[in-house]
PDB file of C-alpha atoms in Angstrom:
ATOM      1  CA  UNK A 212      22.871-104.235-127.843  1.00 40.00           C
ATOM      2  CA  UNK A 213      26.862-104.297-127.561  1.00 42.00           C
ATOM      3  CA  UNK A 214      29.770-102.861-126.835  1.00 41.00           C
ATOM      4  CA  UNK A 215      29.688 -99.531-128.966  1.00 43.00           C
ATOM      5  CA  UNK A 216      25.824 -99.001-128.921  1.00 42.00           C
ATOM      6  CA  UNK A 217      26.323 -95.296-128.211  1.00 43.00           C
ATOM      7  CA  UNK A 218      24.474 -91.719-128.850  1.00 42.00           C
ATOM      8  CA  UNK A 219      24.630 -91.674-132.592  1.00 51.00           C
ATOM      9  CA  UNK A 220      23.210 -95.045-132.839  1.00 56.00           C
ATOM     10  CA  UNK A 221      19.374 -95.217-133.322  1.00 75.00           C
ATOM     11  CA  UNK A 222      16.380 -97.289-134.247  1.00 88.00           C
ATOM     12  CA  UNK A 223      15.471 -96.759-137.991  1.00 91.00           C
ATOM     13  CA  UNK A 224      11.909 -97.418-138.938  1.00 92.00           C
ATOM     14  CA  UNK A 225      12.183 -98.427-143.246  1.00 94.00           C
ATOM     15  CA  UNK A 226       8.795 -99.392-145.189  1.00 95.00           C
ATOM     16  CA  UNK A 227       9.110-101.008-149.083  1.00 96.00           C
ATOM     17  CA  UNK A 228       6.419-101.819-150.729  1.00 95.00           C
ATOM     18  CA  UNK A 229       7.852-102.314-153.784  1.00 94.00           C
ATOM     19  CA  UNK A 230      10.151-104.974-155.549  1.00 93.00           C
ATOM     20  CA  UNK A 231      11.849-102.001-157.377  1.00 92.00           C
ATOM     21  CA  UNK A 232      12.492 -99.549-154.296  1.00 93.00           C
ATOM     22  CA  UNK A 233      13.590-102.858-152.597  1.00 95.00           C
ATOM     23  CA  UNK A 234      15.951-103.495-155.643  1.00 92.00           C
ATOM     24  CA  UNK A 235      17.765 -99.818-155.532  1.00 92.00           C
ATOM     25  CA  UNK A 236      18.081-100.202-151.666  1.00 94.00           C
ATOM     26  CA  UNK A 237      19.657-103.873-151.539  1.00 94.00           C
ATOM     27  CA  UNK A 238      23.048-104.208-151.214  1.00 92.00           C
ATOM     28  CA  UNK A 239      23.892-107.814-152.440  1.00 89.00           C
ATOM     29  CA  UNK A 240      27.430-107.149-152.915  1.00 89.00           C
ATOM     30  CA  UNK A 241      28.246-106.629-148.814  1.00 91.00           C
ATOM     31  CA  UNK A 242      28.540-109.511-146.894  1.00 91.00           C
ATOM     32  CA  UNK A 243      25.735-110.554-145.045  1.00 92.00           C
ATOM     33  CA  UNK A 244      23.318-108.375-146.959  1.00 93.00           C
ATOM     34  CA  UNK A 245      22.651-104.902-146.437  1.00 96.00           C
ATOM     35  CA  UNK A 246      20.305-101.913-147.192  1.00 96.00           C
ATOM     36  CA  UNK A 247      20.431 -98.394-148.025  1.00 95.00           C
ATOM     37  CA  UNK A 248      18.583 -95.943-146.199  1.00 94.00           C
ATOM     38  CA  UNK A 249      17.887 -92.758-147.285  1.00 92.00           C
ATOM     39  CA  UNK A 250      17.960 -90.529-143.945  1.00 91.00           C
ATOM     40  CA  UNK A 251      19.012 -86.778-143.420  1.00 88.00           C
ATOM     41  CA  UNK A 252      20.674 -87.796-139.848  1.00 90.00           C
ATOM     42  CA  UNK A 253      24.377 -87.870-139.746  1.00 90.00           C
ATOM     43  CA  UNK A 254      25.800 -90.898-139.167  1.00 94.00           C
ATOM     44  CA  UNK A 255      29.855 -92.257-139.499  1.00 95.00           C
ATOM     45  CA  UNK A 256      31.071 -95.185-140.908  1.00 96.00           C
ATOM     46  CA  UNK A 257      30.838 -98.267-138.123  1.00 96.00           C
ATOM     47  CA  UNK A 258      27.918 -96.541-136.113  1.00 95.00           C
ATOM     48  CA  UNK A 259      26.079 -99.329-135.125  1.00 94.00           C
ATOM     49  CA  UNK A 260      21.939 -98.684-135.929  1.00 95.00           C
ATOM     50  CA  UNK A 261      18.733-101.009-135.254  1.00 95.00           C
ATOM     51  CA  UNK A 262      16.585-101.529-138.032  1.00 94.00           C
ATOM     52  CA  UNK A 263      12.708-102.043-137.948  1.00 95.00           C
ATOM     53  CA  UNK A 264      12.100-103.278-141.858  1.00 96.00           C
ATOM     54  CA  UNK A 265       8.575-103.309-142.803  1.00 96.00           C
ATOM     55  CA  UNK A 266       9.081-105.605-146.357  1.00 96.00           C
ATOM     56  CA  UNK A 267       6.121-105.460-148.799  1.00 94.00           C
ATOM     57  CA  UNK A 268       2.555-106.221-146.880  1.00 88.00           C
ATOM     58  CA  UNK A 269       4.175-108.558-144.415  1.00 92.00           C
ATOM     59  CA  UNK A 270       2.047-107.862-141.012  1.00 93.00           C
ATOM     60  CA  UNK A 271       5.689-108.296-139.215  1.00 94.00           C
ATOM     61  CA  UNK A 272       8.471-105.535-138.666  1.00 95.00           C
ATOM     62  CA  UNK A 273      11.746-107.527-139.390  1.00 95.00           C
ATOM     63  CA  UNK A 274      14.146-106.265-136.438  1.00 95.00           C
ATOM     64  CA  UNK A 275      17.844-106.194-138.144  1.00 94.00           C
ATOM     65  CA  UNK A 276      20.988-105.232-136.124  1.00 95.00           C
ATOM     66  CA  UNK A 277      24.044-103.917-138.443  1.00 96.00           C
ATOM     67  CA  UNK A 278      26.504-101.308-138.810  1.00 95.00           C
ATOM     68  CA  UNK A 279      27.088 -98.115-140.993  1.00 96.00           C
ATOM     69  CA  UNK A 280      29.529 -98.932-143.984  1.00 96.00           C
ATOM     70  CA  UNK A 281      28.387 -96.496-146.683  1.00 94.00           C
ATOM     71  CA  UNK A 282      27.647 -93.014-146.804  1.00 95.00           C
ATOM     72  CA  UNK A 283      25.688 -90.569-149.099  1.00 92.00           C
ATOM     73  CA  UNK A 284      26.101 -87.416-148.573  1.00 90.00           C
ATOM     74  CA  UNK A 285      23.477 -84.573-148.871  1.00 87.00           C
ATOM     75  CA  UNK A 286      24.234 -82.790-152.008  1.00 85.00           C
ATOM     76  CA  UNK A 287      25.957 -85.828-153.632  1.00 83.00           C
ATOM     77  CA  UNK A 288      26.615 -85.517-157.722  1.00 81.00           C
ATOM     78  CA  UNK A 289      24.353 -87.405-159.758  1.00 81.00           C
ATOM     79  CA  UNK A 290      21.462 -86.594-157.573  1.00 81.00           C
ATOM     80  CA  UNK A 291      21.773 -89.682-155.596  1.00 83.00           C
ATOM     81  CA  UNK A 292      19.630 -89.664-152.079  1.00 85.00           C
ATOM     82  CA  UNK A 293      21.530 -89.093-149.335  1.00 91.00           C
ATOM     83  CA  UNK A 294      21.492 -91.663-146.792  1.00 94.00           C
ATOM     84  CA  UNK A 295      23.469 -94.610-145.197  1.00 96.00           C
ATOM     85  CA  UNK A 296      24.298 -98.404-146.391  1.00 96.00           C
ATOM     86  CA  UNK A 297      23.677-100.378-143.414  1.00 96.00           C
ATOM     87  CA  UNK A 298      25.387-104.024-143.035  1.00 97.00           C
ATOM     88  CA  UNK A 299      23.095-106.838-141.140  1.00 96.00           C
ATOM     89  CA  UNK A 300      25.433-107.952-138.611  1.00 94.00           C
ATOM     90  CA  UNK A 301      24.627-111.642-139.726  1.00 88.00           C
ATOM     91  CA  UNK A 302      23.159-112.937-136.317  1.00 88.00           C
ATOM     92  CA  UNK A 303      19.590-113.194-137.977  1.00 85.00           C
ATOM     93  CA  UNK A 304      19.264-114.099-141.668  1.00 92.00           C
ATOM     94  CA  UNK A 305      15.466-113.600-141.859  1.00 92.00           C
ATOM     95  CA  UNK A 306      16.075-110.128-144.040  1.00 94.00           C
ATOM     96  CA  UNK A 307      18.492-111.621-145.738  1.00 94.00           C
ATOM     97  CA  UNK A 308      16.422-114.356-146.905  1.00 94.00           C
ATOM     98  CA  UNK A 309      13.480-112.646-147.519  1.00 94.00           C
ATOM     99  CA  UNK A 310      14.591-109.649-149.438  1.00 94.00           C
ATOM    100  CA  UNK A 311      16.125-111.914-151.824  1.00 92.00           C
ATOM    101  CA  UNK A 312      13.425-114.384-152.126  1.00 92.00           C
ATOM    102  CA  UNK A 313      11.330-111.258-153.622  1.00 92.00           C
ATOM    103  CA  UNK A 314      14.024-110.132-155.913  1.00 91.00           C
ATOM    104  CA  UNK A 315      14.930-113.293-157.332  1.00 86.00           C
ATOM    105  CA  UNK A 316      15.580-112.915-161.271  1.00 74.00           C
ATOM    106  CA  UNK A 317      16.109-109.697-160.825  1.00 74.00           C
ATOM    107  CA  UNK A 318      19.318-109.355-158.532  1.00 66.00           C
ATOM    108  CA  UNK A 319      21.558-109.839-161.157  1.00 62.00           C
ATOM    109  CA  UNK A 320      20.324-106.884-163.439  1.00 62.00           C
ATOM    110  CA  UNK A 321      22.066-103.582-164.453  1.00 64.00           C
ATOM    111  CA  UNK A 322      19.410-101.374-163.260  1.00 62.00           C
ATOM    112  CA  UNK A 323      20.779 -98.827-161.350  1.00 62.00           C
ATOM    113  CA  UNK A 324      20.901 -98.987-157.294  1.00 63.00           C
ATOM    114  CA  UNK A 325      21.250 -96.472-154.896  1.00 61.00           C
ATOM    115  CA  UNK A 326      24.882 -97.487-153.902  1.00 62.00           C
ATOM    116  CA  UNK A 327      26.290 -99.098-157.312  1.00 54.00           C
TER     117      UNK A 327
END
């Protein structure tokens, strides 16, 4: 944990099951990779957070390190959740890599997301 790993960080604990929920929560666009996480804490942009990502029925948390670079707030227009977009800091690809491998085909859709 580095430089900056203060009080408002935190570990976040996310479970998908599902190729769709895992489609409106990638971020493909942000270098990297990243997910959003819907979450009523308050966070600011560059918080630094620790993920725990339980993907589909993998036995295996994957651990993921990143950063806060989007922000939903509560009461946003359109309904969206409110929540943050977290950035894997890049030091492990294993999310990365395996979030993609289960929405290949389908990353280059229209479908709504939760961010875009």
């Amino acid at each position: 944990m580095g430089p900056g790993f203060g009080a408002r960080s935190g570990i976040l604990t996310l479970t998908i099951k599902d190729k769709a929920v895992l489609y409106a929560a990638y971020m493909p666009y942000i270098r990297q990779g990243g997910l959003f996480i819907p979450t009523q804490k308050q966070y600011q942009l560059g918080d630094e957070v620790f993920l725990l990502l339980n993907l589909m029925d993998e036995p295996e948390k994957i651990p993921v390190a990143g950063k806060v670079v989007w922000i939903t707030p509560r009461g946003a227009q359109g309904n969206r959740a409110s929540g943050i977009g977290v950035q894997f800091n890049g030091e492990d690809e294993t999310a990365r890599t395996k979030i993609e491998s289960y929405l290949a085909g389908s990353l280059n859709s229209d479908r709504p997301t939760h961010t875009m």
